[in-house]
Short mmCIF file of C-alpha atoms and ligand atoms in Angstrom, two decimals:
data_model
loop_
_atom_site.label_atom_id
_atom_site.label_comp_id
_atom_site.label_asym_id
_atom_site.label_seq_id
_atom_site.Cartn_x
_atom_site.Cartn_y
_atom_site.Cartn_z
CA UNK A 1 92.99 104.49 99.12
CA UNK A 2 91.98 100.49 97.58
CA UNK A 3 92.85 100.41 94.15
CA UNK A 4 92.13 96.62 91.52
CA UNK A 5 94.26 96.06 88.68
CA UNK A 6 93.85 93.23 85.64
CA UNK A 7 96.48 93.38 82.97
CA UNK A 8 97.39 90.23 80.30
CA UNK A 9 100.22 89.12 78.72
CA UNK A 10 102.66 86.32 76.79
CA UNK A 11 105.05 84.14 78.27
CA UNK A 12 108.74 83.78 76.42
CA UNK A 13 108.45 80.13 75.86
CA UNK A 14 111.16 79.25 78.46
CA UNK A 15 108.01 79.44 81.41
CA UNK A 16 107.12 76.52 82.30
CA UNK A 17 105.42 74.52 84.94
CA UNK A 18 108.45 74.90 87.97
CA UNK A 19 109.14 78.59 87.23
CA UNK A 20 105.32 79.07 87.24
CA UNK A 21 105.81 77.30 91.10
CA UNK A 22 108.83 79.34 92.13
CA UNK A 23 106.23 82.95 90.72
CA UNK A 24 104.07 82.19 92.69
CA UNK A 25 105.93 81.48 95.41
CA UNK A 26 107.69 84.88 94.80
CA UNK A 27 104.20 86.45 94.20
CA UNK A 28 102.82 85.16 98.04
CA UNK A 29 106.12 86.13 99.69
CA UNK A 30 106.37 89.79 98.69
CA UNK A 31 102.30 90.73 97.75
CA UNK A 32 101.86 89.40 101.99
CA UNK A 33 104.11 92.17 103.10
CA UNK A 34 103.19 94.31 100.82
CA UNK A 35 99.00 93.99 101.42
CA UNK A 36 98.87 92.98 97.32
CA UNK A 37 95.77 90.37 96.80
CA UNK A 38 94.94 88.93 93.44
CA UNK A 39 95.28 85.73 91.49
CA UNK A 40 97.96 84.50 88.47
CA UNK A 41 95.62 82.20 85.26
CA UNK A 42 98.15 80.39 82.80
CA UNK A 43 96.84 78.78 79.53
CA UNK A 44 98.09 78.37 76.29
CA UNK A 45 101.32 80.94 77.00
CA UNK A 46 98.82 83.87 78.57
CA UNK A 47 99.00 85.40 81.88
CA UNK A 48 96.35 86.60 83.61
CA UNK A 49 96.49 88.31 86.89
CA UNK A 50 94.19 90.72 88.92
CA UNK A 51 96.21 93.10 91.69
CA UNK A 52 94.53 94.76 94.76
CA UNK A 53 94.96 96.90 97.42
CA UNK A 54 97.38 100.18 98.24
CA UNK A 55 97.46 102.80 94.88
CA UNK A 56 101.50 102.54 95.29
CA UNK A 57 102.00 99.23 96.42
CA UNK A 58 99.81 98.07 93.35
CA UNK A 59 100.94 100.90 91.05
CA UNK A 60 104.75 100.12 91.99
CA UNK A 61 103.91 95.91 91.74
CA UNK A 62 102.87 96.19 88.45
CA UNK A 63 105.68 98.62 86.55
CA UNK A 64 107.56 95.54 88.33
CA UNK A 65 106.40 92.70 86.66
CA UNK A 66 105.66 94.84 83.23
CA UNK A 67 110.24 94.72 83.07
CA UNK A 68 110.22 91.30 83.74
CA UNK A 69 111.97 89.55 81.08
CA UNK A 70 109.49 85.84 81.69
CA UNK A 71 106.44 87.85 79.13
CA UNK A 72 106.41 90.38 77.24
CA UNK A 73 103.41 92.08 75.18
CA UNK A 74 101.95 93.30 79.03
CA UNK A 75 98.68 95.36 78.48
CA UNK A 76 96.58 96.65 80.66
CA UNK A 77 93.20 95.48 80.95
CA UNK A 78 91.54 97.56 83.86
CA UNK A 79 92.67 99.49 86.46
CA UNK A 80 89.89 100.71 88.81
CA UNK A 81 89.74 102.15 92.56
CA UNK A 82 87.50 100.20 95.06
CA UNK A 83 85.06 99.93 97.90
CA UNK A 84 86.57 95.46 99.12
CA UNK A 85 88.87 93.95 97.28
CA UNK A 86 87.04 90.66 95.65
CA UNK A 87 90.28 88.68 95.84
CA UNK A 88 91.77 89.05 100.15
CA UNK A 89 91.49 84.81 100.17
CA UNK A 90 94.75 85.15 98.32
CA UNK A 91 98.14 86.56 98.46
CA UNK A 92 98.96 85.00 95.01
CA UNK A 93 95.72 83.08 93.84
CA UNK A 94 96.68 80.32 90.87
CA UNK A 95 93.17 80.06 88.62
CA UNK A 96 93.42 75.86 88.00
CA UNK A 97 92.80 75.43 84.14
CA UNK A 98 92.41 71.76 84.61
CA UNK A 99 89.04 72.54 86.66
CA UNK A 100 87.85 75.58 84.49
CA UNK A 101 84.60 74.75 82.48
CA UNK A 102 85.09 75.21 78.70
CA UNK A 103 81.09 76.32 79.36
CA UNK A 104 82.40 78.90 81.07
CA UNK A 105 85.32 80.37 78.12
CA UNK A 106 82.05 80.07 75.49
CA UNK A 107 80.30 82.20 77.32
CA UNK A 108 82.66 84.96 77.44
CA UNK A 109 83.68 84.22 73.79
CA UNK A 110 84.47 83.33 70.32
CA UNK A 111 85.84 79.93 71.18
CA UNK A 112 86.63 78.02 73.71
CA UNK A 113 90.33 79.08 74.70
CA UNK A 114 91.61 81.81 77.09
CA UNK A 115 92.69 84.87 74.59
CA UNK A 116 92.27 88.32 76.75
CA UNK A 117 93.72 90.37 73.53
CA UNK A 118 89.77 89.39 71.56
CA UNK A 119 88.17 89.95 73.84
CA UNK A 120 87.18 93.52 76.54
CA UNK A 121 89.46 94.51 79.94
CA UNK A 122 85.48 94.66 81.29
CA UNK A 123 84.78 90.81 79.82
CA UNK A 124 88.27 89.05 81.52
CA UNK A 125 86.72 90.17 84.44
CA UNK A 126 83.80 89.29 84.51
CA UNK A 127 85.13 85.54 83.55
CA UNK A 128 87.59 86.55 86.81
CA UNK A 129 84.68 87.63 89.26
CA UNK A 130 83.17 83.66 88.06
CA UNK A 131 86.13 81.38 88.76
CA UNK A 132 86.59 82.98 91.96
CA UNK A 133 82.70 81.47 92.49
CA UNK A 134 83.10 78.89 91.67
CA UNK A 135 86.69 78.47 93.76
CA UNK A 136 88.50 77.32 90.60
CA UNK A 137 91.45 79.32 92.76
CA UNK A 138 93.94 76.85 94.72
CA UNK A 139 97.05 78.23 96.81
CA UNK A 140 95.17 80.43 99.60
C1 LIG B 1 103.34 86.97 84.83
C2 LIG B 1 104.10 87.03 86.68
C3 LIG B 1 103.83 87.51 87.73
C4 LIG B 1 104.41 87.82 88.51
N1 LIG B 1 103.36 88.41 89.87
C5 LIG B 1 104.39 88.62 90.96
C6 LIG B 1 103.45 89.71 92.00
O1 LIG B 1 101.98 89.19 92.20
N2 LIG B 1 104.07 89.84 93.46
C7 LIG B 1 105.59 89.59 92.47
O2 LIG B 1 106.06 90.25 94.53
N3 LIG B 1 106.64 88.94 92.19
C8 LIG B 1 105.80 88.74 91.27
N4 LIG B 1 106.59 88.56 89.69
C9 LIG B 1 108.03 88.64 89.75
C10 LIG B 1 108.59 90.21 89.41
O3 LIG B 1 108.49 90.81 88.16
C11 LIG B 1 109.71 90.00 90.29
O4 LIG B 1 110.72 89.12 89.92
C12 LIG B 1 109.33 89.68 91.44
O5 LIG B 1 108.42 90.81 92.16
C13 LIG B 1 111.01 90.35 92.52
O6 LIG B 1 110.78 90.47 93.72
P1 LIG B 1 111.87 90.28 94.60
O7 LIG B 1 113.08 91.81 94.17
O8 LIG B 1 111.90 90.42 95.81
O9 LIG B 1 113.17 89.60 94.24
C14 LIG B 1 105.17 88.65 89.06
C15 LIG B 1 106.20 87.63 87.10
C16 LIG B 1 105.41 87.52 86.72
C17 LIG B 1 106.54 87.23 84.81
#
């Protein structure tokens, strides 16, 4: 039984590039062990993360992440049972914002700014799907 979950949150000011690297390192090690895959996007203080894997593994991980003091305003954007993974190649891939085409953001929102609080979960998921398709994800 596989599920895919997507949430957004606001990083606390102390989160810098070094902290991001540390989160990704820990995520890759833990997720590899629990069979969770996904991708993490960090831009202008906002996180969007997709987690996929077994239902209990994903639910437990989401509860743990939601209580992490390094971010706040955690909002669940999407939760669905799935037949196959989309992020099978990444224990936790990092979406590279440098390589993200502003036209892609404009395609799905009013301005070229990543704001998951202003769009539907469906739209955020569609954006993520395009990111994967255009291979703008690092850290296999
Ligand atoms: C935005 C964000 C995303 C995170 N993603 C993951 C993740 O995918 N996997 C994970 O194990 N921990 C993730 N964490 C870290 C967890 O909140 C928690 O610190 C960690 O899982 C604790 O692991 P440990 O018990 O092995 O020390 C994330 C934290 C933040 C702030």
